Short mmCIF file of C-alpha atoms in Angstrom, two decimals:
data_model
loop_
_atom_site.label_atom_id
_atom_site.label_comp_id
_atom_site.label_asym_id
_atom_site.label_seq_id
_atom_site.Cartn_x
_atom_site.Cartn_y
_atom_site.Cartn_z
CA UNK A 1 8.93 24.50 -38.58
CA UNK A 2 10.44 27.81 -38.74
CA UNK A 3 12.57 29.03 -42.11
CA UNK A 4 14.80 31.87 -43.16
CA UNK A 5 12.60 34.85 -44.64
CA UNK A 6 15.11 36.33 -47.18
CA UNK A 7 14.35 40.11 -47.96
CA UNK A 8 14.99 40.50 -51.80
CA UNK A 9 15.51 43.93 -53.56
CA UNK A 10 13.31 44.10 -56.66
CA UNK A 11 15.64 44.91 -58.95
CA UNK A 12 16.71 42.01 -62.05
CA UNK A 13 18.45 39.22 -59.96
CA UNK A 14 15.78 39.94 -57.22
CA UNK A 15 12.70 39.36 -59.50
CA UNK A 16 14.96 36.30 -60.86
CA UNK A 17 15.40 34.88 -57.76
CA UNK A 18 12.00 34.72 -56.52
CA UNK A 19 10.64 33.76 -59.57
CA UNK A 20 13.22 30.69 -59.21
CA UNK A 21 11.55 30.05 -55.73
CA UNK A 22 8.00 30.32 -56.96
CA UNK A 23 9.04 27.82 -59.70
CA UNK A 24 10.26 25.07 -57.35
CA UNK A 25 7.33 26.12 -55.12
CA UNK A 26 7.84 28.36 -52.48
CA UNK A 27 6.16 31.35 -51.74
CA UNK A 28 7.42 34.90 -51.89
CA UNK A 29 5.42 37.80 -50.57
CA UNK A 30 5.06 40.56 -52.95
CA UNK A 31 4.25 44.25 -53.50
CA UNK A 32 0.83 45.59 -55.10
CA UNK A 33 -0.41 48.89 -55.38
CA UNK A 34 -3.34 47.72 -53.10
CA UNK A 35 -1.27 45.53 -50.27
CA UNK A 36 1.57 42.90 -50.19
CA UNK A 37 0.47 39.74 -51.59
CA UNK A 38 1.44 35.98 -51.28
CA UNK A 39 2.33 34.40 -54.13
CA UNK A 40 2.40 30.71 -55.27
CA UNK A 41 2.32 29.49 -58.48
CA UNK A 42 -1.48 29.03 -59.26
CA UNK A 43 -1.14 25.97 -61.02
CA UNK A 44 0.94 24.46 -58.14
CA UNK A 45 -1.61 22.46 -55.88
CA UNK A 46 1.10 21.84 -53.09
CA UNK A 47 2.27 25.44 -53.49
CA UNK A 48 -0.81 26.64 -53.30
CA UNK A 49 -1.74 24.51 -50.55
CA UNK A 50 1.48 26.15 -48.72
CA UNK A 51 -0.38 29.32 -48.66
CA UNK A 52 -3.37 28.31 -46.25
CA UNK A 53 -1.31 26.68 -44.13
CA UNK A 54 1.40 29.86 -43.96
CA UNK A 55 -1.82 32.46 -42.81
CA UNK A 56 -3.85 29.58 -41.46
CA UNK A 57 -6.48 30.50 -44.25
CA UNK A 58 -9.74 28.67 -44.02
CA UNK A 59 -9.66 26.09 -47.65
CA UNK A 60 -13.15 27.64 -48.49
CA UNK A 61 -11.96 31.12 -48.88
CA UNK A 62 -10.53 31.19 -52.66
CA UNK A 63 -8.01 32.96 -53.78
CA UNK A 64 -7.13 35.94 -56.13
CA UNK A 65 -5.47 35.32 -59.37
CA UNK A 66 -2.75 37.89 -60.51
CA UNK A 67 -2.05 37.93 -64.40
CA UNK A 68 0.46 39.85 -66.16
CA UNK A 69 -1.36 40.64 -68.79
CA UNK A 70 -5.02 40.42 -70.69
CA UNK A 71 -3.97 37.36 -72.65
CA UNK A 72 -3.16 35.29 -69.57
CA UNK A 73 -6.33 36.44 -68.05
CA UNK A 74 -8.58 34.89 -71.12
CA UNK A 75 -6.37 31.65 -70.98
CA UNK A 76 -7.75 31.28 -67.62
CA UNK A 77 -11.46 32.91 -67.61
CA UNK A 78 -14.33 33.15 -69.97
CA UNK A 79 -14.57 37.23 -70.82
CA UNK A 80 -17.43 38.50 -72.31
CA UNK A 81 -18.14 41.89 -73.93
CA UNK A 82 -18.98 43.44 -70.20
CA UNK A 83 -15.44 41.75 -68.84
CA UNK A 84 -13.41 43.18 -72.12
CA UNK A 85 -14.88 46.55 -70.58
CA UNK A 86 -14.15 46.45 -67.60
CA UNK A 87 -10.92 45.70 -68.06
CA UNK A 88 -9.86 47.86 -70.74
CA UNK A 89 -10.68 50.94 -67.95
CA UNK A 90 -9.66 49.67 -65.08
CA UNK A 91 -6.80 47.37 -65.56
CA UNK A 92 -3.86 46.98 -64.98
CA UNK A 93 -5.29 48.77 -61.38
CA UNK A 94 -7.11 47.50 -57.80
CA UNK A 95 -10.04 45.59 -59.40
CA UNK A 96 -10.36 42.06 -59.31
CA UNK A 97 -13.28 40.58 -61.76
CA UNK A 98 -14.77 37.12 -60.72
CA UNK A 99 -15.46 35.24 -64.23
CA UNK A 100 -16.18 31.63 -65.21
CA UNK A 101 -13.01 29.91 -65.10
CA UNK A 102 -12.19 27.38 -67.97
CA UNK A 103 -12.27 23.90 -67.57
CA UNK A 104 -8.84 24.20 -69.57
CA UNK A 105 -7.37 26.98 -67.21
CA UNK A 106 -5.11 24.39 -65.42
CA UNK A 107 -5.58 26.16 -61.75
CA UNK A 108 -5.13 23.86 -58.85
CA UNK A 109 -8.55 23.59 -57.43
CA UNK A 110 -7.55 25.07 -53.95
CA UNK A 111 -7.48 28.54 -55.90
CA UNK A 112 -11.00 28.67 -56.80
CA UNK A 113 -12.10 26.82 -53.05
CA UNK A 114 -14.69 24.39 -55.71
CA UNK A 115 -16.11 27.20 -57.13
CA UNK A 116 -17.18 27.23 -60.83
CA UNK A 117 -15.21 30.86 -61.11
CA UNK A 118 -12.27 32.24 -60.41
CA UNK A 119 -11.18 35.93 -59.63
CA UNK A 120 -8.39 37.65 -61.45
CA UNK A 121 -6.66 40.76 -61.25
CA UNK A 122 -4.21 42.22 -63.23
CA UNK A 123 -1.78 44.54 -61.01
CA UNK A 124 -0.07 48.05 -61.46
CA UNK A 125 2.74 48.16 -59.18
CA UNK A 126 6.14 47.63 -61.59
CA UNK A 127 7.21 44.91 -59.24
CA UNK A 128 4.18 42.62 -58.96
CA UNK A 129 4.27 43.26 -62.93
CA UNK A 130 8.03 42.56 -63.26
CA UNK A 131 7.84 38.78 -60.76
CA UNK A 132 4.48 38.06 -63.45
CA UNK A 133 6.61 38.72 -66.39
CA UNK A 134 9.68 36.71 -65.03
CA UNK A 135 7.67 34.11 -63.36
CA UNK A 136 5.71 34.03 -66.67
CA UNK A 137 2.36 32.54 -65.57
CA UNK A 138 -0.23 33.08 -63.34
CA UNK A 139 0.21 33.84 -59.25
CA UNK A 140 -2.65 33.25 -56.71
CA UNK A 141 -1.57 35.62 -53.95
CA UNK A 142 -4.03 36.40 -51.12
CA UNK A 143 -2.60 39.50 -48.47
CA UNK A 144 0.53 38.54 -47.35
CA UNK A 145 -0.58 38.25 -43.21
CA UNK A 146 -2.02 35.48 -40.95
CA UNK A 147 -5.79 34.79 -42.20
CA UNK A 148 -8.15 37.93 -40.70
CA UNK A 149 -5.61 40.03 -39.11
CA UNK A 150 -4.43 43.53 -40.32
CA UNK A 151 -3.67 43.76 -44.04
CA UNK A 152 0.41 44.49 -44.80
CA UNK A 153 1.24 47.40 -46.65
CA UNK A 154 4.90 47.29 -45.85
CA UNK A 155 7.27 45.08 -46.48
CA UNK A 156 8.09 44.96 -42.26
CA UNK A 157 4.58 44.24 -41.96
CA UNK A 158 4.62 41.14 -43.76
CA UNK A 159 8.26 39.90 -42.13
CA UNK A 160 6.02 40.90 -38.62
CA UNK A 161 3.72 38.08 -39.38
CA UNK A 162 4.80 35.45 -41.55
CA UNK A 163 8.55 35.71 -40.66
CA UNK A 164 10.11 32.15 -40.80
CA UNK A 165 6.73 31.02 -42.61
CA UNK A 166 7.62 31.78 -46.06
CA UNK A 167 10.58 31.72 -48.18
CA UNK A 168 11.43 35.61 -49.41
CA UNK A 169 9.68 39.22 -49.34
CA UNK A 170 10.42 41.25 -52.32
CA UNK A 171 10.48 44.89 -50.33
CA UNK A 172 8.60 47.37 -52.92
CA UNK A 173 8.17 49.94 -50.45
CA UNK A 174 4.92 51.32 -48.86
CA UNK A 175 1.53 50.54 -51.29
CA UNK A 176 0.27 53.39 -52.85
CA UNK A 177 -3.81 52.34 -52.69
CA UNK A 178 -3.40 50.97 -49.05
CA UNK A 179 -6.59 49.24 -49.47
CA UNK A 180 -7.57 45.84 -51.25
CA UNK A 181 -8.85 45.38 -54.65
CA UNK A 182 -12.62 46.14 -55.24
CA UNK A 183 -14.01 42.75 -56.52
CA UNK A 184 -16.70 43.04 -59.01
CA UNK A 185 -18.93 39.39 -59.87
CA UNK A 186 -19.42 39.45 -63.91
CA UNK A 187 -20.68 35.66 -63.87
CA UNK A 188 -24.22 36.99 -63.67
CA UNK A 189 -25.56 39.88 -63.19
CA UNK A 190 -22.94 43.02 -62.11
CA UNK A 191 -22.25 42.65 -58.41
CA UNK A 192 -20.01 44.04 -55.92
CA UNK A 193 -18.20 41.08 -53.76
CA UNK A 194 -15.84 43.76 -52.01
CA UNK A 195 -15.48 46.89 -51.76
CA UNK A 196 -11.89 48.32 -52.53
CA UNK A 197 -9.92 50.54 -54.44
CA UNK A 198 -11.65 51.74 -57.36
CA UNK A 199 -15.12 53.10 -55.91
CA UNK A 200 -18.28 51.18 -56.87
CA UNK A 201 -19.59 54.87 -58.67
CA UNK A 202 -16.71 54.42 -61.18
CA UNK A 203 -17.71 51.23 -62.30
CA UNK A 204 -21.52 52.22 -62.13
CA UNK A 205 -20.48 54.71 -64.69
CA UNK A 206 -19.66 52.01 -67.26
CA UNK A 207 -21.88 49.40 -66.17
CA UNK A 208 -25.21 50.76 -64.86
CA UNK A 209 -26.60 49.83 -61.33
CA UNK A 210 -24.24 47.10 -59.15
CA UNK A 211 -26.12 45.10 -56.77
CA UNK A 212 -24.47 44.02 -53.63
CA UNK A 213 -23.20 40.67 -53.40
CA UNK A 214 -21.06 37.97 -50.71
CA UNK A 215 -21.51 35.49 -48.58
CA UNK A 216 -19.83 35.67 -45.16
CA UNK A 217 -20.89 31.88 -44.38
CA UNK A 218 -19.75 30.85 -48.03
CA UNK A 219 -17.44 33.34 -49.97
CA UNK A 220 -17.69 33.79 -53.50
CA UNK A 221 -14.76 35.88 -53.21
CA UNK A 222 -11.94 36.82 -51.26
CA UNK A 223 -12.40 39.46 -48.23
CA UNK A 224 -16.06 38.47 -47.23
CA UNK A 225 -15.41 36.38 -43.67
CA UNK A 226 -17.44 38.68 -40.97
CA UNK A 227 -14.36 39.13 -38.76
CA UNK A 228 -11.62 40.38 -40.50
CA UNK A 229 -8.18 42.82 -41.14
CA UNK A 230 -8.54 42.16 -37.03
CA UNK A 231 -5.64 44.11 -34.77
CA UNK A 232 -5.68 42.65 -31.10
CA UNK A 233 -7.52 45.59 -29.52
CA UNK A 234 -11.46 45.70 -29.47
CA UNK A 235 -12.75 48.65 -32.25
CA UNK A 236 -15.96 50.51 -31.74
CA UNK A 237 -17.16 52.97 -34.70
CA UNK A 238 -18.40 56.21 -35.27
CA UNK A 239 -16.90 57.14 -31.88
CA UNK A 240 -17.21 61.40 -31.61
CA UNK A 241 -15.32 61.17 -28.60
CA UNK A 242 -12.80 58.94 -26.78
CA UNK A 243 -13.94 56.71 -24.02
CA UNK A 244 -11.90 55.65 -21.19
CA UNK A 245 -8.72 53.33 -22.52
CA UNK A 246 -9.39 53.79 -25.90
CA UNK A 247 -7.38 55.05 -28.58
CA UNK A 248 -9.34 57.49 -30.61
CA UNK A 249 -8.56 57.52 -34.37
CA UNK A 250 -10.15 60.73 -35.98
CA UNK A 251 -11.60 61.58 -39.61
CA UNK A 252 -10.98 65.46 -40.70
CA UNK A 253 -10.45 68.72 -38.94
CA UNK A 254 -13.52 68.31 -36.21
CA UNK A 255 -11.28 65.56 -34.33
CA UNK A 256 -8.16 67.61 -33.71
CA UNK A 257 -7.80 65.80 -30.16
CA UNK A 258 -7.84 62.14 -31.64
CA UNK A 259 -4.88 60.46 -30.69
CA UNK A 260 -3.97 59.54 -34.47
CA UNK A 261 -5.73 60.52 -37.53
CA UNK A 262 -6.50 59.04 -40.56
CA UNK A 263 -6.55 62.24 -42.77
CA UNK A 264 -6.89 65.43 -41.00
CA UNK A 265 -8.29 67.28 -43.98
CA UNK A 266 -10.79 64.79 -44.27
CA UNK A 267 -9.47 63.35 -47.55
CA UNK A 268 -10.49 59.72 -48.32
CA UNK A 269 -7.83 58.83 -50.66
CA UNK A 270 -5.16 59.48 -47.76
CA UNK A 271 -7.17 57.67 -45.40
CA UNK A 272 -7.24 54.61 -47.22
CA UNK A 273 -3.54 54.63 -48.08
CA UNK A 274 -3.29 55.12 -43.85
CA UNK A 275 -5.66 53.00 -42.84
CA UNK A 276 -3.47 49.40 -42.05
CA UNK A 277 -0.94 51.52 -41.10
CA UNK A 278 -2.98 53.14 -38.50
CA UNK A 279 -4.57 50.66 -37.10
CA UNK A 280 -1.55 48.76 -36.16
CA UNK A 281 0.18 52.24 -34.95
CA UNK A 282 -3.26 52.01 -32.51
CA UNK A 283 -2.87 48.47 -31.78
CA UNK A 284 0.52 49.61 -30.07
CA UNK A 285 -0.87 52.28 -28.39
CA UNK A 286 -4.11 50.75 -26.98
CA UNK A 287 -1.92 47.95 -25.44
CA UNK A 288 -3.20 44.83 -23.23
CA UNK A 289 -6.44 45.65 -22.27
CA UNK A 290 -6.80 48.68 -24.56
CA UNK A 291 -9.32 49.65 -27.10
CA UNK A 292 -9.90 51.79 -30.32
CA UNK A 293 -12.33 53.79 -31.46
CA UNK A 294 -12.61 55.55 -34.53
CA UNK A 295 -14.48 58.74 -35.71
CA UNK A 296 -16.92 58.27 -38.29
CA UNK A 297 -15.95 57.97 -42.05
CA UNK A 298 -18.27 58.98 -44.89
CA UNK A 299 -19.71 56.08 -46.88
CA UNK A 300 -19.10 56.86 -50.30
CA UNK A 301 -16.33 56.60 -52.99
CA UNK A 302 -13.32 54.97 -50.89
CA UNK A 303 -15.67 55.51 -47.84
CA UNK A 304 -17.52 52.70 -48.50
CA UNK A 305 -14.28 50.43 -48.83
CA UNK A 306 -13.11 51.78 -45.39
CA UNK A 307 -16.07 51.36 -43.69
CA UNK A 308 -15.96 47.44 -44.77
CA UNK A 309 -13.03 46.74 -43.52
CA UNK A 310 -13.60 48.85 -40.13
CA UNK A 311 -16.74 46.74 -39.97
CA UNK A 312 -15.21 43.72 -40.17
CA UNK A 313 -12.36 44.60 -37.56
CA UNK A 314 -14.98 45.73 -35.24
CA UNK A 315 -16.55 41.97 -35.69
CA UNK A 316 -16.74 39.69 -32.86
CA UNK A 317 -13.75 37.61 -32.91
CA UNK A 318 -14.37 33.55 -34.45
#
């Protein structure tokens, strides 16, 4: 059943209205300095449940849990002295921390997919922090897109897929990070669930050595499914040339005949803010029966974040 998508400006009666929508449990896509999310109100079991069936999300993959502000977080989470940290650096910003999640947290259990913990993230963009502050509780919003295909980073891109699936898109312009948040396990020992957009070296800094973590068969966290942030077109990596029918997407000055780029100085911050963006702009090009192949990407600092999702969009297809 198809519905009206309303585009909502994010200014007072904007973040009013959608807050009204996520009260009587709707959903409303939002803006985040990382991508656009989809929000429900976490505590909302059928609104929450409206989420999965809007991206056709598989039940077992849980969600992330946007706060406002620290106090909400520890209303929801157990934080100890590592957590209080962590977040002190790096929030409000593009890290999510997966903690224990208290038994008096009041989430509906679709959020945490069973688990014993939950993942929160507390969010810089103004208007993901002005919809918290007006909604004034928590919001489990996954990227707003159909489950595994390219992450939005516009507000078009979400209205391109989950148009008449949703009730309202609050248009914050293009996200700044262009990647999603790096999530970062505290329940045990330090370990990195996702790469994302605060590089795993910054957060060694503070916390010593972080192990890798995820399970692709059973996600402790969002963004771990093998095939993922998937555009129609087959990818192939590390490509130093083009191959017949592909469109090549190049990495720094050595590629100057790549048919798009994503940062021709070689810069890794622009590349991640282009990535999405780029890979749809191939998508178009490539066609039926096209391809894409991009130039290799160092694997460090952001890097390592690009890489994982270029991995997982080079997966074979579920």
């Amino acid at each position: 059943m198809s519905m009206e998508t309303h585009l909502l400006v994010p200014d007072d009666h904007g973040l009013g209205r959608a807050a009204a929508i996520l009260r009587a449990g709707g959903l409303v896509a939002m803006p985040t300095e990382t991508v656009y999310g989809l929000a429900a109100d976490a505590r909302n079991g059928a609104a929450v449940a409206q989420i999965f069936a809007a991206k056709g999300r598989p039940r077992f993959n849980p969600l992330i849990v946007h706060v406002a502000d620290l106090g909400m977080a520890r209303d929801i989470a157990l934080f100890d002295a590592r957590a209080e940290a962590v977040a002190a650096k790096f929030w409000p910003g593009p890290l999510t921390l997966v903690l224990p999640v208290r038994a008096t947290a009041g989430l509906s259990p679709l959020v945490t997919a069973g688990l014993t913990t939950v993942a929160l993230r507390m969010p810089a963009h103004p208007v993901a922090q002005g919809l918290l502050r007006a909604f004034g509780g928590p919001l489990a919003a996954p990227s707003a897109n159909p489950s595994g295909k390219v992450s939005p980073t516009t507000a078009a891109h979400v209205q391109e897929g989950l148009g008449g699936k949703i009730d309202a898109v609050l248009d914050g312009g293009a996200c700044s990070v262009g990647l999603e948040s790096t999530i970062l396990g505290l329940d045990g020992a330090p370990a990195l669930l996702r790469p994302g957009g605060i590089p795993v070296e910054a957060l060694e800094a503070l916390l010593g050595p972080i192990a890798a973590g995820g399970h692709a068969d059973k996600p402790n966290a969002p963004g771990q499914l093998a095939s993922h942030y998937a555009p129609d077109a087959p990818v192939r990596l590390n490509a130093e040339a083009p191959q017949d029918g592909e469109v090549w997407i190049g990495f720094g000055p050595e590629c100057r005949g790549a048919h798009l780029t994503l940062s021709a100085t070689g810069d890794l911050v622009q590349a991640a803010a282009a990535l999405f963006q780029t890979l749809r702009d191939a998508d178009r090009l490539a066609g039926p029966g096209g391809k894409i192949a991009f130039a290799p990407v160092p694997d460090h600092g952001l890097g390592r974040a690009i890489n994982d999702r270029l991995n997982r969009a080079a997966a074979p297809r579920p």
